[in-house]
Amino acid sequence: MALQELPDYPWDQMAPYAQRARSHPGGLVDLSIGSPVDPTPDLIREALAAATDAHAYPQTVGTPALREAIVDWFERRRGVPGLTVENVLPTIGSKELVALLPFMLGLGDGDIVVHPRAAYPTYAIGAAMAGATAVASDDPAEWPEGTRLIWLNSPGNPDGRILSVDELRAAVARARELGAYLASDECYAELGWEAPWDAERVPSILDPRVIGQDRRDILAVYSLSKQSNLAGYRAAFVAGCRTVVARLVNVRKHAGLMLPAPLQAAMVAALGDEHHVEAQKARYRARREQLKPALEAAGFRIDRSEGGLYLWATEGRDAWESIGRLADLGILAGPGHFYGDVYPEHVRLSLTATDERVAAAAERLRAFGDNL
């Protein structure tokens, strides 16, 4: 697919439903986009403010302090020891990395990019931008010859699926057989909800239980947007195979892709503090505990959703019909059609609304359920 043939941005189709939801007497509850609504923690904002005398060009590879902070964070929070600063690289949010990774790895016509069946659309868009072919599959045995890049996403967007150590190990084994790069999008990793992930750490693709000490052609992608409310900062990073990281660094130097210096200082503060992360997770847990039973009372079944920032729900009808029915309640959700062709009867509802708005949505859903 040529760049000029990229599809229209799908969320533009939501405009009439948003207008419909806004007409509700109690106002709109927007659960369609996973954009944080809670404040950025003070310690991060203060670090940003203190670093605004940024007269020199920032380093593409990141400051020594930021690179060390990423290394330390992976060991402390993700159970990944042994990384060095050569294994990590800050990026301008994670979406640009997802979109540009096939290009930066040199993929093109005839190459295949595998991504989950229920998937964030940028995996396929990134393949298209490089001229490669996207294939949706969750089964490593199905991944075809010619696959050059495999995307995993755990916890998943939109479905909240968490991959176990055994599932990650199987994906790595198949990637090795194919000679493919494997990139794992782990930006929701702090948000595990259902057993065993309410008590256990969500495993990383770089976990020694998955890859041993062999990081060859393996990458983990992470964002601070969710755990630290830094979506507006565009603060993310990638870690893994130092050879692949070096290639990304070289491309990014030529392209001028570098994280602004004040944001790098803010990331150091964010990565070094765990209290704000736990506080934010508690907020999302409380919202989830209101919204999930209310959706079930309104006739929805919640599938997967054991982790992440969303509830993946269906009432057994076409997603657009469900989107319309929710809009009549003043609730805006996202249709499963936006996340591939496999789940046309699912909708995605985000936990990123204020406590008051989530409570309003839950009340409306329960009242609707009482009238079923």
mmCIF file of C-alpha atoms in Angstrom:
data_model
loop_
_atom_site.group_PDB
_atom_site.id
_atom_site.type_symbol
_atom_site.label_atom_id
_atom_site.label_comp_id
_atom_site.label_asym_id
_atom_site.label_seq_id
_atom_site.Cartn_x
_atom_site.Cartn_y
_atom_site.Cartn_z
ATOM 1 C CA MET A 1 0.000 0.000 0.000
ATOM 2 C CA ALA A 2 1.485 3.352 -1.008
ATOM 3 C CA LEU A 3 1.539 6.136 1.555
ATOM 4 C CA GLN A 4 -1.078 8.116 -0.363
ATOM 5 C CA GLU A 5 -3.395 5.083 -0.161
ATOM 6 C CA LEU A 6 -3.560 4.957 3.627
ATOM 7 C CA PRO A 7 -7.144 4.678 4.905
ATOM 8 C CA ASP A 8 -8.962 7.632 6.376
ATOM 9 C CA TYR A 9 -8.440 8.104 10.101
ATOM 10 C CA PRO A 10 -11.131 5.818 11.586
ATOM 11 C CA TRP A 11 -12.100 7.960 14.565
ATOM 12 C CA ASP A 12 -13.571 10.567 12.214
ATOM 13 C CA GLN A 13 -16.514 8.156 11.865
ATOM 14 C CA MET A 14 -17.396 8.742 15.516
ATOM 15 C CA ALA A 15 -18.497 12.376 15.059
ATOM 16 C CA PRO A 16 -22.259 11.703 14.709
ATOM 17 C CA TYR A 17 -22.246 9.365 17.715
ATOM 18 C CA ALA A 18 -20.401 11.955 19.799
ATOM 19 C CA GLN A 19 -23.022 14.534 18.872
ATOM 20 C CA ARG A 20 -25.763 12.074 19.796
ATOM 21 C CA ALA A 21 -24.136 11.337 23.171
ATOM 22 C CA ARG A 22 -23.667 15.043 23.958
ATOM 23 C CA SER A 23 -27.416 15.555 23.697
ATOM 24 C CA HIS A 24 -28.009 13.409 26.798
ATOM 25 C CA PRO A 25 -29.456 15.530 29.643
ATOM 26 C CA GLY A 26 -26.665 14.406 31.959
ATOM 27 C CA GLY A 27 -23.944 15.226 29.458
ATOM 28 C CA LEU A 28 -21.364 13.184 27.588
ATOM 29 C CA VAL A 29 -19.297 10.435 29.204
ATOM 30 C CA ASP A 30 -16.420 9.903 26.794
ATOM 31 C CA LEU A 31 -14.973 6.412 27.235
ATOM 32 C CA SER A 32 -13.824 6.141 23.630
ATOM 33 C CA ILE A 33 -10.194 7.272 23.803
ATOM 34 C CA GLY A 34 -7.581 6.185 26.345
ATOM 35 C CA SER A 35 -6.323 9.697 27.024
ATOM 36 C CA PRO A 36 -5.518 10.360 30.699
ATOM 37 C CA VAL A 37 -7.693 12.874 32.563
ATOM 38 C CA ASP A 38 -5.882 12.876 35.916
ATOM 39 C CA PRO A 39 -3.178 15.413 36.809
ATOM 40 C CA THR A 40 0.466 14.901 35.938
ATOM 41 C CA PRO A 41 2.213 14.351 39.303
ATOM 42 C CA ASP A 42 3.868 17.433 40.801
ATOM 43 C CA LEU A 43 7.336 15.886 41.047
ATOM 44 C CA ILE A 44 7.331 15.303 37.275
ATOM 45 C CA ARG A 45 6.097 18.806 36.460
ATOM 46 C CA GLU A 46 8.693 20.291 38.785
ATOM 47 C CA ALA A 47 11.474 18.315 37.086
ATOM 48 C CA LEU A 48 10.255 19.559 33.711
ATOM 49 C CA ALA A 49 10.175 23.166 34.892
ATOM 50 C CA ALA A 50 13.661 22.960 36.373
ATOM 51 C CA ALA A 51 15.080 21.763 33.039
ATOM 52 C CA THR A 52 13.653 24.444 30.754
ATOM 53 C CA ASP A 53 17.022 26.146 30.177
ATOM 54 C CA ALA A 54 17.492 23.760 27.267
ATOM 55 C CA HIS A 55 19.673 25.844 24.963
ATOM 56 C CA ALA A 56 21.620 22.949 23.419
ATOM 57 C CA TYR A 57 20.333 20.203 21.135
ATOM 58 C CA PRO A 58 19.274 17.130 23.126
ATOM 59 C CA GLN A 59 20.947 13.787 22.620
ATOM 60 C CA THR A 60 19.096 11.308 20.427
ATOM 61 C CA VAL A 61 20.239 8.451 22.666
ATOM 62 C CA GLY A 62 19.032 10.269 25.771
ATOM 63 C CA THR A 63 20.940 11.784 28.649
ATOM 64 C CA PRO A 64 23.090 9.440 30.739
ATOM 65 C CA ALA A 65 20.676 9.994 33.645
ATOM 66 C CA LEU A 66 17.661 8.986 31.556
ATOM 67 C CA ARG A 67 19.322 5.924 30.065
ATOM 68 C CA GLU A 68 20.375 4.734 33.525
ATOM 69 C CA ALA A 69 16.869 5.422 34.862
ATOM 70 C CA ILE A 70 15.358 3.236 32.115
ATOM 71 C CA VAL A 71 17.826 0.437 32.851
ATOM 72 C CA ASP A 72 17.094 0.631 36.592
ATOM 73 C CA TRP A 73 13.322 0.731 35.979
ATOM 74 C CA PHE A 74 13.388 -2.408 33.853
ATOM 75 C CA GLU A 75 15.130 -4.327 36.609
ATOM 76 C CA ARG A 76 13.035 -2.928 39.456
ATOM 77 C CA ARG A 77 9.562 -2.918 37.884
ATOM 78 C CA ARG A 78 9.738 -5.413 35.021
ATOM 79 C CA GLY A 79 12.061 -8.094 36.373
ATOM 80 C CA VAL A 80 14.602 -7.562 33.579
ATOM 81 C CA PRO A 81 18.192 -7.464 34.881
ATOM 82 C CA GLY A 82 21.396 -7.076 32.908
ATOM 83 C CA LEU A 83 20.485 -4.242 30.549
ATOM 84 C CA THR A 84 23.034 -1.501 29.849
ATOM 85 C CA VAL A 85 22.541 1.978 28.446
ATOM 86 C CA GLU A 86 23.314 0.566 25.000
ATOM 87 C CA ASN A 87 20.147 -1.549 25.246
ATOM 88 C CA VAL A 88 17.750 1.387 25.704
ATOM 89 C CA LEU A 89 16.523 4.398 23.735
ATOM 90 C CA PRO A 90 13.933 7.109 24.554
ATOM 91 C CA THR A 91 11.324 7.853 21.895
ATOM 92 C CA ILE A 92 8.816 10.624 21.195
ATOM 93 C CA GLY A 93 5.873 8.662 22.514
ATOM 94 C CA SER A 94 5.372 5.042 21.531
ATOM 95 C CA LYS A 95 3.045 5.570 18.569
ATOM 96 C CA GLU A 96 5.732 7.079 16.348
ATOM 97 C CA LEU A 97 7.987 4.128 17.112
ATOM 98 C CA VAL A 98 5.226 1.631 16.329
ATOM 99 C CA ALA A 99 4.439 3.401 13.060
ATOM 100 C CA LEU A 100 8.060 3.837 11.965
ATOM 101 C CA LEU A 101 9.646 0.600 13.195
ATOM 102 C CA PRO A 102 9.090 -1.406 9.966
ATOM 103 C CA PHE A 103 10.669 1.423 7.967
ATOM 104 C CA MET A 104 13.585 1.823 10.396
ATOM 105 C CA LEU A 105 14.237 -1.935 10.210
ATOM 106 C CA GLY A 106 14.368 -1.790 6.410
ATOM 107 C CA LEU A 107 11.181 -3.728 5.689
ATOM 108 C CA GLY A 108 9.452 -3.282 2.372
ATOM 109 C CA ASP A 109 7.595 -4.975 -0.456
ATOM 110 C CA GLY A 110 7.183 -8.720 0.080
ATOM 111 C CA ASP A 111 7.888 -8.572 3.809
ATOM 112 C CA ILE A 112 5.236 -9.544 6.363
ATOM 113 C CA VAL A 113 4.442 -7.858 9.673
ATOM 114 C CA VAL A 114 2.402 -10.006 12.072
ATOM 115 C CA HIS A 115 0.261 -8.350 14.721
ATOM 116 C CA PRO A 116 -2.503 -9.488 17.136
ATOM 117 C CA ARG A 117 -5.981 -10.247 15.818
ATOM 118 C CA ALA A 118 -7.498 -7.594 18.073
ATOM 119 C CA ALA A 119 -4.991 -4.827 17.495
ATOM 120 C CA TYR A 120 -4.128 -1.199 17.833
ATOM 121 C CA PRO A 121 -4.382 -0.138 14.159
ATOM 122 C CA THR A 122 -0.940 1.488 13.989
ATOM 123 C CA TYR A 123 0.748 -1.926 13.717
ATOM 124 C CA ALA A 124 -0.876 -2.431 10.312
ATOM 125 C CA ILE A 125 -0.444 1.219 9.333
ATOM 126 C CA GLY A 126 3.289 0.980 10.072
ATOM 127 C CA ALA A 127 3.533 -2.028 7.779
ATOM 128 C CA ALA A 128 1.658 -0.159 5.051
ATOM 129 C CA MET A 129 3.875 2.898 5.382
ATOM 130 C CA ALA A 130 6.920 0.698 4.735
ATOM 131 C CA GLY A 131 5.257 -1.116 1.834
ATOM 132 C CA ALA A 132 5.070 -4.391 3.784
ATOM 133 C CA THR A 133 2.034 -6.657 4.301
ATOM 134 C CA ALA A 134 0.232 -6.902 7.645
ATOM 135 C CA VAL A 135 -1.109 -10.272 8.854
ATOM 136 C CA ALA A 136 -3.323 -10.607 11.942
ATOM 137 C CA SER A 137 -2.665 -13.780 13.951
ATOM 138 C CA ASP A 138 -2.299 -14.780 17.606
ATOM 139 C CA ASP A 139 -1.034 -18.305 16.868
ATOM 140 C CA PRO A 140 2.731 -18.620 16.330
ATOM 141 C CA ALA A 141 2.154 -21.793 14.297
ATOM 142 C CA GLU A 142 0.240 -19.681 11.756
ATOM 143 C CA TRP A 143 2.910 -17.013 11.311
ATOM 144 C CA PRO A 144 4.003 -17.376 7.675
ATOM 145 C CA GLU A 145 7.362 -17.627 6.013
ATOM 146 C CA GLY A 146 8.413 -14.186 4.931
ATOM 147 C CA THR A 147 7.548 -12.692 8.318
ATOM 148 C CA ARG A 148 10.171 -10.089 9.185
ATOM 149 C CA LEU A 149 8.560 -8.394 12.186
ATOM 150 C CA ILE A 150 6.161 -9.705 14.829
ATOM 151 C CA TRP A 151 4.241 -7.379 17.124
ATOM 152 C CA LEU A 152 2.954 -8.602 20.472
ATOM 153 C CA ASN A 153 0.835 -6.451 22.785
ATOM 154 C CA SER A 154 0.445 -7.474 26.409
ATOM 155 C CA PRO A 155 -1.714 -6.291 28.099
ATOM 156 C CA GLY A 156 -3.539 -5.840 24.838
ATOM 157 C CA ASN A 157 -5.299 -2.859 23.348
ATOM 158 C CA PRO A 158 -8.260 -3.215 22.951
ATOM 159 C CA ASP A 159 -8.863 -6.609 24.560
ATOM 160 C CA GLY A 160 -6.724 -6.506 27.716
ATOM 161 C CA ARG A 161 -5.220 -9.911 26.961
ATOM 162 C CA ILE A 162 -2.100 -10.735 28.991
ATOM 163 C CA LEU A 163 0.413 -13.197 27.568
ATOM 164 C CA SER A 164 1.947 -15.676 30.002
ATOM 165 C CA VAL A 165 5.638 -16.549 30.154
ATOM 166 C CA ASP A 166 4.904 -19.748 28.212
ATOM 167 C CA GLU A 167 3.020 -17.836 25.502
ATOM 168 C CA LEU A 168 5.813 -15.298 25.201
ATOM 169 C CA ARG A 169 8.381 -18.098 25.027
ATOM 170 C CA ALA A 170 6.458 -19.753 22.184
ATOM 171 C CA ALA A 171 6.351 -16.458 20.284
ATOM 172 C CA VAL A 172 10.098 -16.010 20.655
ATOM 173 C CA ALA A 173 10.775 -19.562 19.487
ATOM 174 C CA ARG A 174 8.718 -19.034 16.331
ATOM 175 C CA ALA A 175 10.350 -15.666 15.668
ATOM 176 C CA ARG A 176 13.748 -17.363 15.852
ATOM 177 C CA GLU A 177 12.604 -20.016 13.377
ATOM 178 C CA LEU A 178 11.464 -17.323 10.957
ATOM 179 C CA GLY A 179 14.497 -15.108 11.459
ATOM 180 C CA ALA A 180 12.128 -12.271 12.366
ATOM 181 C CA TYR A 181 12.360 -9.315 14.671
ATOM 182 C CA LEU A 182 9.955 -9.465 17.617
ATOM 183 C CA ALA A 183 8.664 -6.296 19.266
ATOM 184 C CA SER A 184 6.418 -6.380 22.331
ATOM 185 C CA ASP A 185 4.253 -3.354 23.098
ATOM 186 C CA GLU A 186 3.995 -3.417 26.897
ATOM 187 C CA CYS A 187 2.716 0.083 27.688
ATOM 188 C CA TYR A 188 -0.089 -1.169 29.986
ATOM 189 C CA ALA A 189 2.148 -3.511 31.988
ATOM 190 C CA GLU A 190 1.492 -1.818 35.346
ATOM 191 C CA LEU A 191 -2.256 -2.436 34.961
ATOM 192 C CA GLY A 192 -2.998 -6.062 35.790
ATOM 193 C CA TRP A 193 -6.476 -6.725 37.208
ATOM 194 C CA GLU A 194 -7.678 -10.330 37.076
ATOM 195 C CA ALA A 195 -5.963 -13.293 38.764
ATOM 196 C CA PRO A 196 -3.143 -14.110 38.633
ATOM 197 C CA TRP A 197 -2.148 -10.671 37.311
ATOM 198 C CA ASP A 198 -3.720 -8.815 40.229
ATOM 199 C CA ALA A 199 -0.891 -10.198 42.356
ATOM 200 C CA GLU A 200 1.829 -11.144 39.859
ATOM 201 C CA ARG A 201 3.934 -8.921 37.634
ATOM 202 C CA VAL A 202 2.836 -8.888 33.992
ATOM 203 C CA PRO A 203 5.800 -10.563 32.238
ATOM 204 C CA SER A 204 7.972 -8.699 29.768
ATOM 205 C CA ILE A 205 9.320 -10.168 26.554
ATOM 206 C CA LEU A 206 12.781 -9.373 28.005
ATOM 207 C CA ASP A 207 12.143 -11.441 31.145
ATOM 208 C CA PRO A 208 14.932 -14.014 31.559
ATOM 209 C CA ARG A 209 12.240 -16.692 31.937
ATOM 210 C CA VAL A 210 11.268 -15.907 28.346
ATOM 211 C CA ILE A 211 14.554 -15.314 26.512
ATOM 212 C CA GLY A 212 17.266 -16.348 28.943
ATOM 213 C CA GLN A 213 20.126 -13.962 28.177
ATOM 214 C CA ASP A 214 19.570 -13.862 24.405
ATOM 215 C CA ARG A 215 18.072 -10.475 23.468
ATOM 216 C CA ARG A 216 18.947 -10.898 19.788
ATOM 217 C CA ASP A 217 16.348 -9.125 17.577
ATOM 218 C CA ILE A 218 13.973 -8.689 20.552
ATOM 219 C CA LEU A 219 12.524 -5.320 21.612
ATOM 220 C CA ALA A 220 10.193 -4.154 24.373
ATOM 221 C CA VAL A 221 8.309 -0.878 23.891
ATOM 222 C CA TYR A 222 6.984 1.141 26.818
ATOM 223 C CA SER A 223 5.170 4.427 27.404
ATOM 224 C CA LEU A 224 4.736 6.584 30.493
ATOM 225 C CA SER A 225 1.431 7.988 29.200
ATOM 226 C CA LYS A 226 -0.700 5.584 31.208
ATOM 227 C CA GLN A 227 1.155 5.000 34.449
ATOM 228 C CA SER A 228 2.269 8.618 34.943
ATOM 229 C CA ASN A 229 -0.366 10.643 33.029
ATOM 230 C CA LEU A 230 2.247 11.838 30.543
ATOM 231 C CA ALA A 231 0.357 11.424 27.272
ATOM 232 C CA GLY A 232 0.918 15.111 26.518
ATOM 233 C CA TYR A 233 4.633 14.778 27.183
ATOM 234 C CA ARG A 234 5.168 12.069 24.523
ATOM 235 C CA ALA A 235 7.448 10.110 26.856
ATOM 236 C CA ALA A 236 8.323 6.541 25.886
ATOM 237 C CA PHE A 237 11.262 4.237 25.292
ATOM 238 C CA VAL A 238 12.367 0.991 23.709
ATOM 239 C CA ALA A 239 14.753 -1.606 25.101
ATOM 240 C CA GLY A 240 16.307 -4.875 23.987
ATOM 241 C CA CYS A 241 18.834 -6.027 21.408
ATOM 242 C CA ARG A 242 21.694 -3.534 21.388
ATOM 243 C CA THR A 243 22.358 -4.120 17.675
ATOM 244 C CA VAL A 244 18.776 -3.243 16.773
ATOM 245 C CA VAL A 245 18.789 -0.293 19.183
ATOM 246 C CA ALA A 246 21.973 1.002 17.513
ATOM 247 C CA ARG A 247 20.261 0.807 14.132
ATOM 248 C CA LEU A 248 17.294 2.768 15.449
ATOM 249 C CA VAL A 249 19.632 5.362 16.940
ATOM 250 C CA ASN A 250 21.381 5.844 13.608
ATOM 251 C CA VAL A 251 18.115 6.304 11.684
ATOM 252 C CA ARG A 252 16.756 8.660 14.318
ATOM 253 C CA LYS A 253 19.932 10.771 14.289
ATOM 254 C CA HIS A 254 19.608 11.254 10.539
ATOM 255 C CA ALA A 255 15.896 12.056 10.856
ATOM 256 C CA GLY A 256 16.293 14.404 13.840
ATOM 257 C CA LEU A 257 14.009 12.300 16.040
ATOM 258 C CA MET A 258 15.017 13.252 19.571
ATOM 259 C CA LEU A 259 13.143 13.770 22.807
ATOM 260 C CA PRO A 260 13.277 17.396 24.061
ATOM 261 C CA ALA A 261 15.721 17.827 26.947
ATOM 262 C CA PRO A 262 13.154 19.026 29.532
ATOM 263 C CA LEU A 263 11.039 15.936 28.833
ATOM 264 C CA GLN A 264 14.041 13.718 29.379
ATOM 265 C CA ALA A 265 14.488 15.252 32.830
ATOM 266 C CA ALA A 266 10.799 14.734 33.553
ATOM 267 C CA MET A 267 11.093 11.065 32.568
ATOM 268 C CA VAL A 268 13.946 10.569 35.022
ATOM 269 C CA ALA A 269 11.703 11.838 37.818
ATOM 270 C CA ALA A 270 8.787 9.676 36.682
ATOM 271 C CA LEU A 271 10.831 6.503 36.418
ATOM 272 C CA GLY A 272 12.362 6.998 39.847
ATOM 273 C CA ASP A 273 9.080 7.303 41.770
ATOM 274 C CA GLU A 274 6.669 4.428 42.359
ATOM 275 C CA HIS A 275 4.159 6.114 44.655
ATOM 276 C CA HIS A 276 2.388 8.057 41.911
ATOM 277 C CA VAL A 277 2.163 4.893 39.794
ATOM 278 C CA GLU A 278 0.435 2.979 42.568
ATOM 279 C CA ALA A 279 -1.918 5.909 43.216
ATOM 280 C CA GLN A 280 -2.892 6.060 39.543
ATOM 281 C CA LYS A 281 -3.468 2.319 39.384
ATOM 282 C CA ALA A 282 -5.783 2.615 42.400
ATOM 283 C CA ARG A 283 -7.813 5.252 40.550
ATOM 284 C CA TYR A 284 -8.200 3.027 37.523
ATOM 285 C CA ARG A 285 -9.079 0.035 39.684
ATOM 286 C CA ALA A 286 -11.870 1.958 41.417
ATOM 287 C CA ARG A 287 -13.291 3.098 38.075
ATOM 288 C CA ARG A 288 -13.097 -0.416 36.668
ATOM 289 C CA GLU A 289 -14.905 -1.815 39.719
ATOM 290 C CA GLN A 290 -17.804 0.553 39.023
ATOM 291 C CA LEU A 291 -17.959 0.222 35.261
ATOM 292 C CA LYS A 292 -17.534 -3.532 34.769
ATOM 293 C CA PRO A 293 -20.579 -4.730 36.810
ATOM 294 C CA ALA A 294 -22.689 -1.886 35.398
ATOM 295 C CA LEU A 295 -21.920 -3.013 31.832
ATOM 296 C CA GLU A 296 -22.792 -6.590 32.774
ATOM 297 C CA ALA A 297 -26.061 -5.427 34.317
ATOM 298 C CA ALA A 298 -26.841 -3.673 31.024
ATOM 299 C CA GLY A 299 -26.490 -6.944 29.099
ATOM 300 C CA PHE A 300 -22.849 -6.802 28.013
ATOM 301 C CA ARG A 301 -20.383 -9.674 28.360
ATOM 302 C CA ILE A 302 -16.829 -8.654 29.241
ATOM 303 C CA ASP A 303 -14.208 -10.688 27.355
ATOM 304 C CA ARG A 304 -10.536 -10.899 28.322
ATOM 305 C CA SER A 305 -9.810 -7.493 29.925
ATOM 306 C CA GLU A 306 -7.606 -9.065 32.579
ATOM 307 C CA GLY A 307 -5.231 -6.129 32.216
ATOM 308 C CA GLY A 308 -4.863 -2.767 30.565
ATOM 309 C CA LEU A 309 -6.868 0.394 30.369
ATOM 310 C CA TYR A 310 -10.066 -0.870 28.733
ATOM 311 C CA LEU A 311 -13.082 -3.137 29.016
ATOM 312 C CA TRP A 312 -13.675 -5.255 25.895
ATOM 313 C CA ALA A 313 -17.415 -5.855 25.814
ATOM 314 C CA THR A 314 -20.111 -7.322 23.593
ATOM 315 C CA GLU A 315 -23.889 -7.650 23.687
ATOM 316 C CA GLY A 316 -23.952 -9.997 20.693
ATOM 317 C CA ARG A 317 -24.885 -7.431 18.065
ATOM 318 C CA ASP A 318 -22.935 -5.371 15.526
ATOM 319 C CA ALA A 319 -20.606 -2.955 17.284
ATOM 320 C CA TRP A 320 -22.033 0.081 15.507
ATOM 321 C CA GLU A 321 -25.467 -0.782 16.866
ATOM 322 C CA SER A 322 -23.991 -1.053 20.372
ATOM 323 C CA ILE A 323 -22.186 2.261 19.863
ATOM 324 C CA GLY A 324 -25.524 3.857 18.982
ATOM 325 C CA ARG A 325 -27.312 2.346 21.984
ATOM 326 C CA LEU A 326 -24.552 3.574 24.299
ATOM 327 C CA ALA A 327 -24.634 7.017 22.671
ATOM 328 C CA ASP A 328 -28.333 7.216 23.583
ATOM 329 C CA LEU A 329 -27.174 6.835 27.189
ATOM 330 C CA GLY A 330 -24.685 9.659 26.671
ATOM 331 C CA ILE A 331 -21.755 7.187 26.638
ATOM 332 C CA LEU A 332 -19.177 7.188 23.861
ATOM 333 C CA ALA A 333 -17.219 3.962 23.270
ATOM 334 C CA GLY A 334 -15.015 2.621 20.470
ATOM 335 C CA PRO A 335 -16.275 0.023 17.947
ATOM 336 C CA GLY A 336 -14.454 -3.267 17.506
ATOM 337 C CA HIS A 337 -14.320 -2.560 13.760
ATOM 338 C CA PHE A 338 -11.472 -0.119 14.468
ATOM 339 C CA TYR A 339 -9.299 -2.965 15.806
ATOM 340 C CA GLY A 340 -9.382 -5.412 12.913
ATOM 341 C CA ASP A 341 -11.929 -7.591 11.175
ATOM 342 C CA VAL A 342 -12.195 -10.322 13.817
ATOM 343 C CA TYR A 343 -14.400 -8.708 16.473
ATOM 344 C CA PRO A 344 -17.248 -6.819 14.745
ATOM 345 C CA GLU A 345 -19.556 -7.257 17.760
ATOM 346 C CA HIS A 346 -17.262 -5.842 20.440
ATOM 347 C CA VAL A 347 -16.856 -2.348 21.810
ATOM 348 C CA ARG A 348 -13.990 -0.869 23.813
ATOM 349 C CA LEU A 349 -14.621 1.306 26.851
ATOM 350 C CA SER A 350 -11.792 3.225 28.466
ATOM 351 C CA LEU A 351 -11.190 3.805 32.168
ATOM 352 C CA THR A 352 -9.857 7.289 31.396
ATOM 353 C CA ALA A 353 -12.710 9.466 32.546
ATOM 354 C CA THR A 354 -13.071 11.292 35.825
ATOM 355 C CA ASP A 355 -14.531 9.526 38.849
ATOM 356 C CA GLU A 356 -17.703 11.602 38.470
ATOM 357 C CA ARG A 357 -18.135 10.727 34.781
ATOM 358 C CA VAL A 358 -17.495 7.019 35.334
ATOM 359 C CA ALA A 359 -20.034 7.031 38.172
ATOM 360 C CA ALA A 360 -22.533 8.716 35.846
ATOM 361 C CA ALA A 361 -21.950 6.088 33.157
ATOM 362 C CA ALA A 362 -22.363 3.268 35.670
ATOM 363 C CA GLU A 363 -25.627 4.754 36.953
ATOM 364 C CA ARG A 364 -27.028 5.065 33.433
ATOM 365 C CA LEU A 365 -26.018 1.517 32.529
ATOM 366 C CA ARG A 366 -27.574 0.077 35.691
ATOM 367 C CA ALA A 367 -30.805 1.973 35.055
ATOM 368 C CA PHE A 368 -30.833 0.694 31.487
ATOM 369 C CA GLY A 369 -30.282 -2.850 32.757
ATOM 370 C CA ASP A 370 -33.189 -2.532 35.187
ATOM 371 C CA ASN A 371 -35.468 -1.911 32.204
ATOM 372 C CA LEU A 372 -34.291 -4.867 30.143
#
